[in-house]
Backbone as JSON, one array per atom type, in Angstrom:
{
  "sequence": "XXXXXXXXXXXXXXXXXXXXXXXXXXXXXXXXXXXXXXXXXXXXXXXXXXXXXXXXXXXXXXXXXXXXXXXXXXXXXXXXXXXXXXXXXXXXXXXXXXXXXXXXXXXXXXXXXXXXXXXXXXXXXXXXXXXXXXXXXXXXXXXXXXXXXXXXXXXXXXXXXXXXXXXXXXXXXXXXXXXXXXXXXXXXXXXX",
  "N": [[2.63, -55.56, 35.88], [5.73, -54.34, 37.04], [7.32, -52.1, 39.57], [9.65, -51.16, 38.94], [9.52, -51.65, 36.2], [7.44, -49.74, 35.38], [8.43, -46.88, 36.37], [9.73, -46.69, 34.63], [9.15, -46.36, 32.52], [7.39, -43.8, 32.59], [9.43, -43.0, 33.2], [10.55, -42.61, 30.28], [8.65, -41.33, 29.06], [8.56, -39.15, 30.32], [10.96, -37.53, 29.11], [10.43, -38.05, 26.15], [8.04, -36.22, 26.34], [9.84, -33.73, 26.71], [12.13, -33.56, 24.79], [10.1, -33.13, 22.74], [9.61, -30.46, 23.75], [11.68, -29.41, 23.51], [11.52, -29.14, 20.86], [9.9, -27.82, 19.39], [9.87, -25.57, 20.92], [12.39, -24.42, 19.77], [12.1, -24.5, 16.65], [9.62, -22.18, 17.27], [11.06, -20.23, 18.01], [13.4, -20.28, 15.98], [12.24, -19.24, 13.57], [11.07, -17.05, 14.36], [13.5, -15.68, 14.32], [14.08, -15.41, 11.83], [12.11, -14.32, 10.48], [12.62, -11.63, 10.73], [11.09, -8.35, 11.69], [11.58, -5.96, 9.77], [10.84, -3.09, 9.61], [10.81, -0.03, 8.42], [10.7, 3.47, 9.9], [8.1, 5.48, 10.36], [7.54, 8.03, 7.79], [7.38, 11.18, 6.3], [5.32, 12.42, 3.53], [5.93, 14.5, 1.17], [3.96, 16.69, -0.55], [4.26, 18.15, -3.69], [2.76, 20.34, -5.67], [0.5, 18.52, -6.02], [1.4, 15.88, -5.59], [3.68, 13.51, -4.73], [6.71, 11.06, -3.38], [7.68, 8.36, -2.19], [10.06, 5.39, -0.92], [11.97, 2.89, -0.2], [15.07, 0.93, 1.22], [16.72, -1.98, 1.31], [18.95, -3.36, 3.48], [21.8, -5.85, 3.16], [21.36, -9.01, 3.79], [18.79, -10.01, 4.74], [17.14, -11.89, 4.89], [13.61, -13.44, 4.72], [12.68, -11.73, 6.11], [9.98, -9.57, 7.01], [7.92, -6.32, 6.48], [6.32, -3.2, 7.4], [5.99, -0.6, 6.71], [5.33, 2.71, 6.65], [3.93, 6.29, 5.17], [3.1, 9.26, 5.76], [0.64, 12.3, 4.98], [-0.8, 15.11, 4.74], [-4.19, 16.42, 3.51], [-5.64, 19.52, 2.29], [-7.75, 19.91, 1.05], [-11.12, 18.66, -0.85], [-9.94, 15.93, -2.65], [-9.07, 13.53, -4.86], [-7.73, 10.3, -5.44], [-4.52, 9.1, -5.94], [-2.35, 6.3, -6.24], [0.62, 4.23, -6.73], [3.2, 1.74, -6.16], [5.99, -0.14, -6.46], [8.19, -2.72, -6.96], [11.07, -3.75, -8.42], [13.03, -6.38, -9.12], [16.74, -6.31, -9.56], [18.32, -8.55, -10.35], [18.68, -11.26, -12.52], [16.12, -13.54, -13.11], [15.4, -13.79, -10.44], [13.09, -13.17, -7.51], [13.61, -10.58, -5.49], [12.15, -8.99, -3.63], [8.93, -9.15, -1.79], [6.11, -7.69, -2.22], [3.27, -7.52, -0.27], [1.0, -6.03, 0.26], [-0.51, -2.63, 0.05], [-1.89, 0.12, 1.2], [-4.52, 2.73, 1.96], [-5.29, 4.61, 4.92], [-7.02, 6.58, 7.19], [-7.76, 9.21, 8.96], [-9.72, 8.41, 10.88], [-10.03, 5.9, 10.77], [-10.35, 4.93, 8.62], [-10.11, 1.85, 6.08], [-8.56, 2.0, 2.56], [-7.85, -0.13, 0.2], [-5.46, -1.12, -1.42], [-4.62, -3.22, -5.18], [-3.2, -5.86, -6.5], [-1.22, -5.84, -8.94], [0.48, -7.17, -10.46], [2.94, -9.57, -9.53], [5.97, -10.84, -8.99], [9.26, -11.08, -10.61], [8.6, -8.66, -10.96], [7.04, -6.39, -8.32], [3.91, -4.92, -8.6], [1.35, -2.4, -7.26], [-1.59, -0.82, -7.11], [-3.36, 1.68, -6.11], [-6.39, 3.9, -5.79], [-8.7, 6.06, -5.34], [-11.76, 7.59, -5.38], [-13.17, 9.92, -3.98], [-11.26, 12.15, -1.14], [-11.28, 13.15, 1.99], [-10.94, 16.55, 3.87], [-7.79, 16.26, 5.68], [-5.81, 13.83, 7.46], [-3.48, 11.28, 6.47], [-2.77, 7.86, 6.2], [-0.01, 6.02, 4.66], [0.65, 2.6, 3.43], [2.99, 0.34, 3.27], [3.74, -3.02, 2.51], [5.61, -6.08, 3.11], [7.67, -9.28, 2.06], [11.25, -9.55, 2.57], [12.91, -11.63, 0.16], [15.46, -12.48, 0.07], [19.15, -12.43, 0.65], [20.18, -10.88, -0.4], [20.78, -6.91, -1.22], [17.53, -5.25, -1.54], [14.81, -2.84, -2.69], [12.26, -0.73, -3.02], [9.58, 1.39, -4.69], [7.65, 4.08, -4.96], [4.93, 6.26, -5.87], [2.42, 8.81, -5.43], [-0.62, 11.07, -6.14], [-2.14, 13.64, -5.93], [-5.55, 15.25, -6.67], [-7.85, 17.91, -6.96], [-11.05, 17.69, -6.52], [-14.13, 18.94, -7.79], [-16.46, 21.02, -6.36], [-20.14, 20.33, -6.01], [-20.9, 23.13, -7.05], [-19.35, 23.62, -9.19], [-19.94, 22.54, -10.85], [-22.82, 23.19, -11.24], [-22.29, 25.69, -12.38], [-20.83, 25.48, -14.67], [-22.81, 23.84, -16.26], [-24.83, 25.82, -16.22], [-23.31, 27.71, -18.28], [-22.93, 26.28, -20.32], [-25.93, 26.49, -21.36], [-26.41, 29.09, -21.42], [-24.68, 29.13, -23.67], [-25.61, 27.76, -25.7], [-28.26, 28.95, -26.05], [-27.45, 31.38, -27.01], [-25.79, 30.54, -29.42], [-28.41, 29.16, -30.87], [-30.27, 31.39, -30.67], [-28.89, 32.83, -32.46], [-28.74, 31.66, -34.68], [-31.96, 31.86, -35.37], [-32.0, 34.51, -35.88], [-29.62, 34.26, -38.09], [-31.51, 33.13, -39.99], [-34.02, 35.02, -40.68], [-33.21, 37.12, -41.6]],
  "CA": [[3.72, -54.66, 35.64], [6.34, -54.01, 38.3], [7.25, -50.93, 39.59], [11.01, -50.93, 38.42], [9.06, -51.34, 34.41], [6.47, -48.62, 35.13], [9.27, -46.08, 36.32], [11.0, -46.89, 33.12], [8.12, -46.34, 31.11], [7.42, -42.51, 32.99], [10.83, -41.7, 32.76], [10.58, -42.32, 28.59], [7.37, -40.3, 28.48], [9.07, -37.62, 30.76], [12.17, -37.8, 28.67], [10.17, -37.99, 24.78], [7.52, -34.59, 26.12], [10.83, -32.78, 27.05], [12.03, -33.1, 24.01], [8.87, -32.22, 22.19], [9.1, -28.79, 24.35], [12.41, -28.3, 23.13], [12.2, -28.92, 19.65], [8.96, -26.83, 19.49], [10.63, -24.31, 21.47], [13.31, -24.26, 19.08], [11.03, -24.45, 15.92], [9.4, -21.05, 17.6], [12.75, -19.41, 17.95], [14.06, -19.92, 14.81], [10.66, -19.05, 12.82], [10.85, -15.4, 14.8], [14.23, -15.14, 14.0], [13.98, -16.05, 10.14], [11.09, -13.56, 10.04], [12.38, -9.91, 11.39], [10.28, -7.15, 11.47], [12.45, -4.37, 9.1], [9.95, -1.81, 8.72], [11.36, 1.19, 8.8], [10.5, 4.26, 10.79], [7.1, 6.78, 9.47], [8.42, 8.8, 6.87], [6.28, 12.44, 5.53], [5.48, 12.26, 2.09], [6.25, 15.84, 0.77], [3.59, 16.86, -1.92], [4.53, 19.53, -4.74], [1.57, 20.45, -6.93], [-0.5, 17.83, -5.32], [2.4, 14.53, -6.17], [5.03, 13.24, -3.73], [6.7, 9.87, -3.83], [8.36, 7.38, -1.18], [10.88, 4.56, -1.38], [12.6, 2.19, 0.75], [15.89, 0.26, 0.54], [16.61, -3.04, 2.58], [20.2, -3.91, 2.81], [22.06, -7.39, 2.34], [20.96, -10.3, 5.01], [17.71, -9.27, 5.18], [16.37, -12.74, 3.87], [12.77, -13.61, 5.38], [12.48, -9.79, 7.09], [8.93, -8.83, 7.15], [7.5, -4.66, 7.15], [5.38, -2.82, 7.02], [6.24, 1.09, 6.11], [4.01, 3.81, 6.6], [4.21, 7.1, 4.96], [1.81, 10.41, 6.16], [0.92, 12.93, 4.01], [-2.02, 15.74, 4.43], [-4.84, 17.28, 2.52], [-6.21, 20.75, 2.75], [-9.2, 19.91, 0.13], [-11.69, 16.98, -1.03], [-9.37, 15.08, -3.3], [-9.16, 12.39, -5.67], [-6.13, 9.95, -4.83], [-4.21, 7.63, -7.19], [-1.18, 6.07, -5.47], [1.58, 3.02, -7.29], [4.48, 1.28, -5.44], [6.45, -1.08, -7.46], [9.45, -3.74, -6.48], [12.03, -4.58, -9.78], [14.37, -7.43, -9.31], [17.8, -5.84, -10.47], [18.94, -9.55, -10.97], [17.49, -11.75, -13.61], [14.73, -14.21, -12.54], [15.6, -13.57, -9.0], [12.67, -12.62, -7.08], [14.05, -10.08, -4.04], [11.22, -8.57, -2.93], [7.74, -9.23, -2.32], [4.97, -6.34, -1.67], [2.07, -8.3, 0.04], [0.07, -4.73, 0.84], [-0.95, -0.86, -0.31], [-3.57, 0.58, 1.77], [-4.55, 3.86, 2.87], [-5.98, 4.92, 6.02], [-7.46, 8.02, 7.05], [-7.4, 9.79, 10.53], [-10.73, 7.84, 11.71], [-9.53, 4.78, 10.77], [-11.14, 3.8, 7.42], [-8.92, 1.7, 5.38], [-8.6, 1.55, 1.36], [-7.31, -1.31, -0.15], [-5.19, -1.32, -2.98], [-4.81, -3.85, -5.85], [-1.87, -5.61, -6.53], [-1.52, -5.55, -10.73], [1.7, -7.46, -11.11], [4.11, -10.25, -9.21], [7.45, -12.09, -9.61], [10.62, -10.21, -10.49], [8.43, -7.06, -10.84], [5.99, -6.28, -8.02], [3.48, -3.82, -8.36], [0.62, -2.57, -6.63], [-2.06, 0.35, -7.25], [-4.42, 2.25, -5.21], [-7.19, 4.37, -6.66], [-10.04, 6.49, -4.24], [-12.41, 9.04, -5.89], [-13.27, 11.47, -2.92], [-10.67, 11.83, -0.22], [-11.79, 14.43, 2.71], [-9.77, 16.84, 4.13], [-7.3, 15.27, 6.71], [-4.68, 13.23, 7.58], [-3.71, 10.09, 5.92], [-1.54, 7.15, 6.4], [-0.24, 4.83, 3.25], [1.47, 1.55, 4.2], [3.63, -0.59, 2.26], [3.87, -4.44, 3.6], [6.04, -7.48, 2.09], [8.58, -9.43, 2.49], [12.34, -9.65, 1.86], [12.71, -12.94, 0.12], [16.77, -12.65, -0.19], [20.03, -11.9, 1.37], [20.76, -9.03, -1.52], [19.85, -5.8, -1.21], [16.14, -4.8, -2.31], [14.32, -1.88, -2.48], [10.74, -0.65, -3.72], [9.34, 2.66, -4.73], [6.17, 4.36, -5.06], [4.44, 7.7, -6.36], [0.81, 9.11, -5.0], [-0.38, 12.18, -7.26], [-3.95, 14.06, -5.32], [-6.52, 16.38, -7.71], [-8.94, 18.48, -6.72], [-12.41, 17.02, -7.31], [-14.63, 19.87, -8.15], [-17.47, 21.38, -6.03], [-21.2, 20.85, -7.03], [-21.17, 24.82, -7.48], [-18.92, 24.05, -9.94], [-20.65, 21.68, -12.13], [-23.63, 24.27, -11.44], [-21.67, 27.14, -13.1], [-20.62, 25.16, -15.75], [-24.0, 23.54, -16.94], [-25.76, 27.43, -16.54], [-22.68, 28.48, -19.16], [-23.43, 25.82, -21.4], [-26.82, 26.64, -21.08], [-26.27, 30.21, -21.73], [-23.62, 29.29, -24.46], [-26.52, 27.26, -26.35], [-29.07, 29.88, -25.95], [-26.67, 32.28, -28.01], [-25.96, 29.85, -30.73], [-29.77, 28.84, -31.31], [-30.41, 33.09, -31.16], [-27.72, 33.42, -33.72], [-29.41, 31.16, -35.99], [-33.04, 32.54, -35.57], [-32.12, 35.9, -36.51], [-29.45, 34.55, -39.83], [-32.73, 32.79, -40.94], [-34.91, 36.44, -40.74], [-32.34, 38.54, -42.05]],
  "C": [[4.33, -54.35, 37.0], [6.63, -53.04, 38.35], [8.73, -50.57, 39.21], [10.45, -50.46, 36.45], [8.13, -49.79, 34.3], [7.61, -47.29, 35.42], [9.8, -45.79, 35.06], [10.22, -46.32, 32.34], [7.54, -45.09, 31.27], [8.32, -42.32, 32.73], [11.07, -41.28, 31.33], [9.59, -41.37, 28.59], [7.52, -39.23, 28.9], [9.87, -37.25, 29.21], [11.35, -37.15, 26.78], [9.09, -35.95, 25.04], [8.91, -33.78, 26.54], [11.1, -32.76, 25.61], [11.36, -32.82, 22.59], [8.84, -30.86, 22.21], [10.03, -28.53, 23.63], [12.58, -28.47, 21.5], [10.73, -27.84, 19.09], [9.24, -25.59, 19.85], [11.43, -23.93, 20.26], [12.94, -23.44, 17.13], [10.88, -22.84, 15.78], [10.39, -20.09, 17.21], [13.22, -19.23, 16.82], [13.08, -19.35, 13.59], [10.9, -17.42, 12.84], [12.01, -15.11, 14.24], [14.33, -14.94, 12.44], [12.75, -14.46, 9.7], [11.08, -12.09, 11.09], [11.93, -9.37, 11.21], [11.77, -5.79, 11.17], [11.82, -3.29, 8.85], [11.04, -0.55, 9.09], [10.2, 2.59, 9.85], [9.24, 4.95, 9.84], [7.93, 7.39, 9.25], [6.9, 10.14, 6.62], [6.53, 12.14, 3.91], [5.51, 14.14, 1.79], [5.44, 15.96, -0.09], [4.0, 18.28, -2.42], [3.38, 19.29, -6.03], [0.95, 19.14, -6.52], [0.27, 15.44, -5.5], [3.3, 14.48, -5.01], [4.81, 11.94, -4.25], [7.7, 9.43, -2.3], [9.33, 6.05, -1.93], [11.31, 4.17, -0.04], [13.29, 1.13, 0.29], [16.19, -0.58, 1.92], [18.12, -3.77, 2.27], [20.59, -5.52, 2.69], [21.63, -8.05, 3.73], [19.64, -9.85, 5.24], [16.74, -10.44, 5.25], [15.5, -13.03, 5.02], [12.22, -12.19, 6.11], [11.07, -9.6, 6.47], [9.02, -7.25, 7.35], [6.58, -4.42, 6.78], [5.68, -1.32, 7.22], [5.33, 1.68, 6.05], [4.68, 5.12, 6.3], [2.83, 8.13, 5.16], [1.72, 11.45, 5.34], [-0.74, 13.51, 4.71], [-2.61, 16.26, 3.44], [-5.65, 18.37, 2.65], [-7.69, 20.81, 1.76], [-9.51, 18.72, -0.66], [-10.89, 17.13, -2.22], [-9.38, 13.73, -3.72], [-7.1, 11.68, -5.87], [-5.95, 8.96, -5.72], [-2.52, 7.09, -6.73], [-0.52, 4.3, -6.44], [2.93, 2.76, -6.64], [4.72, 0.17, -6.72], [7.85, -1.47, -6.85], [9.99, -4.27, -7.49], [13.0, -5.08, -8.8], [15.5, -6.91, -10.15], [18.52, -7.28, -10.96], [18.18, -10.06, -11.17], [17.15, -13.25, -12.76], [15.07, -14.72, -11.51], [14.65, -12.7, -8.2], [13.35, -12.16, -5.34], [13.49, -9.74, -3.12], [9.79, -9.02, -3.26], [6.39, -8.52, -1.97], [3.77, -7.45, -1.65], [0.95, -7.44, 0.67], [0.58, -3.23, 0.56], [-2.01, -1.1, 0.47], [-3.11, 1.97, 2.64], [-4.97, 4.23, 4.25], [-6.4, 6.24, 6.67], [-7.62, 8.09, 8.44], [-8.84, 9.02, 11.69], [-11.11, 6.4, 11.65], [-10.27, 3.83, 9.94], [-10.56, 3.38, 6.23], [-9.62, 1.68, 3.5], [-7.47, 1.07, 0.89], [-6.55, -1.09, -1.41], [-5.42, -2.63, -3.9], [-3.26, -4.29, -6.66], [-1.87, -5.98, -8.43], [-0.39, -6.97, -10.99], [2.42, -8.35, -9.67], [4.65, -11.0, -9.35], [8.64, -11.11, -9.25], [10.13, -8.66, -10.36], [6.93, -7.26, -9.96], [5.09, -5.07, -7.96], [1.97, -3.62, -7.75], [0.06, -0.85, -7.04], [-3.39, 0.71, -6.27], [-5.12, 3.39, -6.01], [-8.56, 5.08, -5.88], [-10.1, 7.79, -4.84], [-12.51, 10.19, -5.15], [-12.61, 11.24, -1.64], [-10.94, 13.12, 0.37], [-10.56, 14.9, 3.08], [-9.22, 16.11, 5.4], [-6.25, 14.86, 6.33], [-4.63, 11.74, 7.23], [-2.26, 9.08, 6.03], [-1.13, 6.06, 4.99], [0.8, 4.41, 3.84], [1.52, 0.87, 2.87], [3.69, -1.85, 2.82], [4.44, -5.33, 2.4], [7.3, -7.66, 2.84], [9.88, -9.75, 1.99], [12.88, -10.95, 1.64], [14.38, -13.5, 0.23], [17.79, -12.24, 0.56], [20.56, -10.39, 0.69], [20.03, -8.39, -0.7], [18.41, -5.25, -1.76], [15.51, -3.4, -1.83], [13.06, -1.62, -3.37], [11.18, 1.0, -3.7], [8.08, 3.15, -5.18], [5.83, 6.54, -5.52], [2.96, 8.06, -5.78], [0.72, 10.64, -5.93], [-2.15, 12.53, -6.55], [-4.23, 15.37, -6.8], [-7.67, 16.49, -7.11], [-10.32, 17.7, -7.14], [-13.62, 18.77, -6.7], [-16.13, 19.94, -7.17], [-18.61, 21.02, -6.83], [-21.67, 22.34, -7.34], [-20.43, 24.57, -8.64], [-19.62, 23.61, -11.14], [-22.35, 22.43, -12.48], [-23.64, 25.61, -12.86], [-21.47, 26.63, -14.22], [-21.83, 24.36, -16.49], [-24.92, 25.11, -17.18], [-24.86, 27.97, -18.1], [-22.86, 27.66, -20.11], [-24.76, 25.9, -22.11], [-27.35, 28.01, -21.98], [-25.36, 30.37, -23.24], [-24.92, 28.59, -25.63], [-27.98, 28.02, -26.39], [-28.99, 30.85, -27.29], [-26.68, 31.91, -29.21], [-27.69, 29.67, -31.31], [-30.07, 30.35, -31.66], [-29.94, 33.35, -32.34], [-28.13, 33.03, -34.77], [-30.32, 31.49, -36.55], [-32.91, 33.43, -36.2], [-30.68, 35.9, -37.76], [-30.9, 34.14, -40.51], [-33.62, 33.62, -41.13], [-34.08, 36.94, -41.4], [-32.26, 38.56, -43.92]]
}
């Protein structure tokens, strides 16, 4: 091989990894762009009588947009948590949105998972935790916007007291006491 052919034959292999870099490069680039991060900003969830609800609307060009939404919300006593987001398609068998995560998180950073029930044109997703301490809590929404329309989701969380063992105390002594009475009551029609 002469050294005029071997030049020739570096300059192609320069020439073919260049553009390797740039169509890889390119690739990259358009991937990130295709896939924006839309989350929106933390929002407070407001509860009344132990219920609040959230929502989020994603306007037109949005198509490929990734988020992930977080809403905060406290609790002043152990609670029992039941939380539902849901994504309808206002046009017919046009999926717009797609919820790919519910989960809670709690101020020391221990997550619960939701469960997603339902997807297509309607996505839905439920969350469900028996004893929630007192504290601060984070619930995150995640999916992505599959369309240029507008889409939007919405969600409900609803907390209840979960009852002291004093209470389940008090209330087994009164049944206790309430079955005492009755059995008495009977003893003394059967004497009389």
């Amino acid at each position: 091989m002469n050294g005029v052919s071997a030049f020739a034959s570096s300059k192609q292999a320069f020439r073919a990894a260049a553009m390797a870099c740039v169509f890889a490069t390119a690739a990259l680039v358009s991937n990130a762009a295709l896939a924006a991060d839309i989350s929106k900003k933390t929002s407070v969830i407001e509860l009344t009588d132990g219920s609040g609800g959230f929502f989020s609307t994603f306007g037109k060009n949005n198509a490929n947009g990734t988020f992930i939404d977080n809403y905060t919300f406290s609790i002043d006593e152990l609670s029992s948590f039941s939380g539902i987001t849901t994504s309808i398609s206002t046009k017919p068998s046009i999926d717009l949105l797609e919820l790919t995560g519910f989960k809670l998180t709690d101020s020391l950073g221990n997550v619960f998972n939701g469960t997603r029930i339902q997807s297509g044109q309607v996505d839905e997703w439920n969350l469900l935790v028996d004893k929630l301490a007192v504290g601060a809590y984070t619930l995150s929404v995640s999916g992505t916007v599959l369309t240029s329309a507008a889409a939007s989701y919405s969600g409900t969380i609803n907390l209840s007291a979960v009852p002291e063992p004093e209470t389940y105390a008090l209330l087994l002594a009164g049944l206790g006491v309430m079955g005492f009475v009755a059995r008495r009551r009977k003893l003394v029609v059967k004497t009389a």
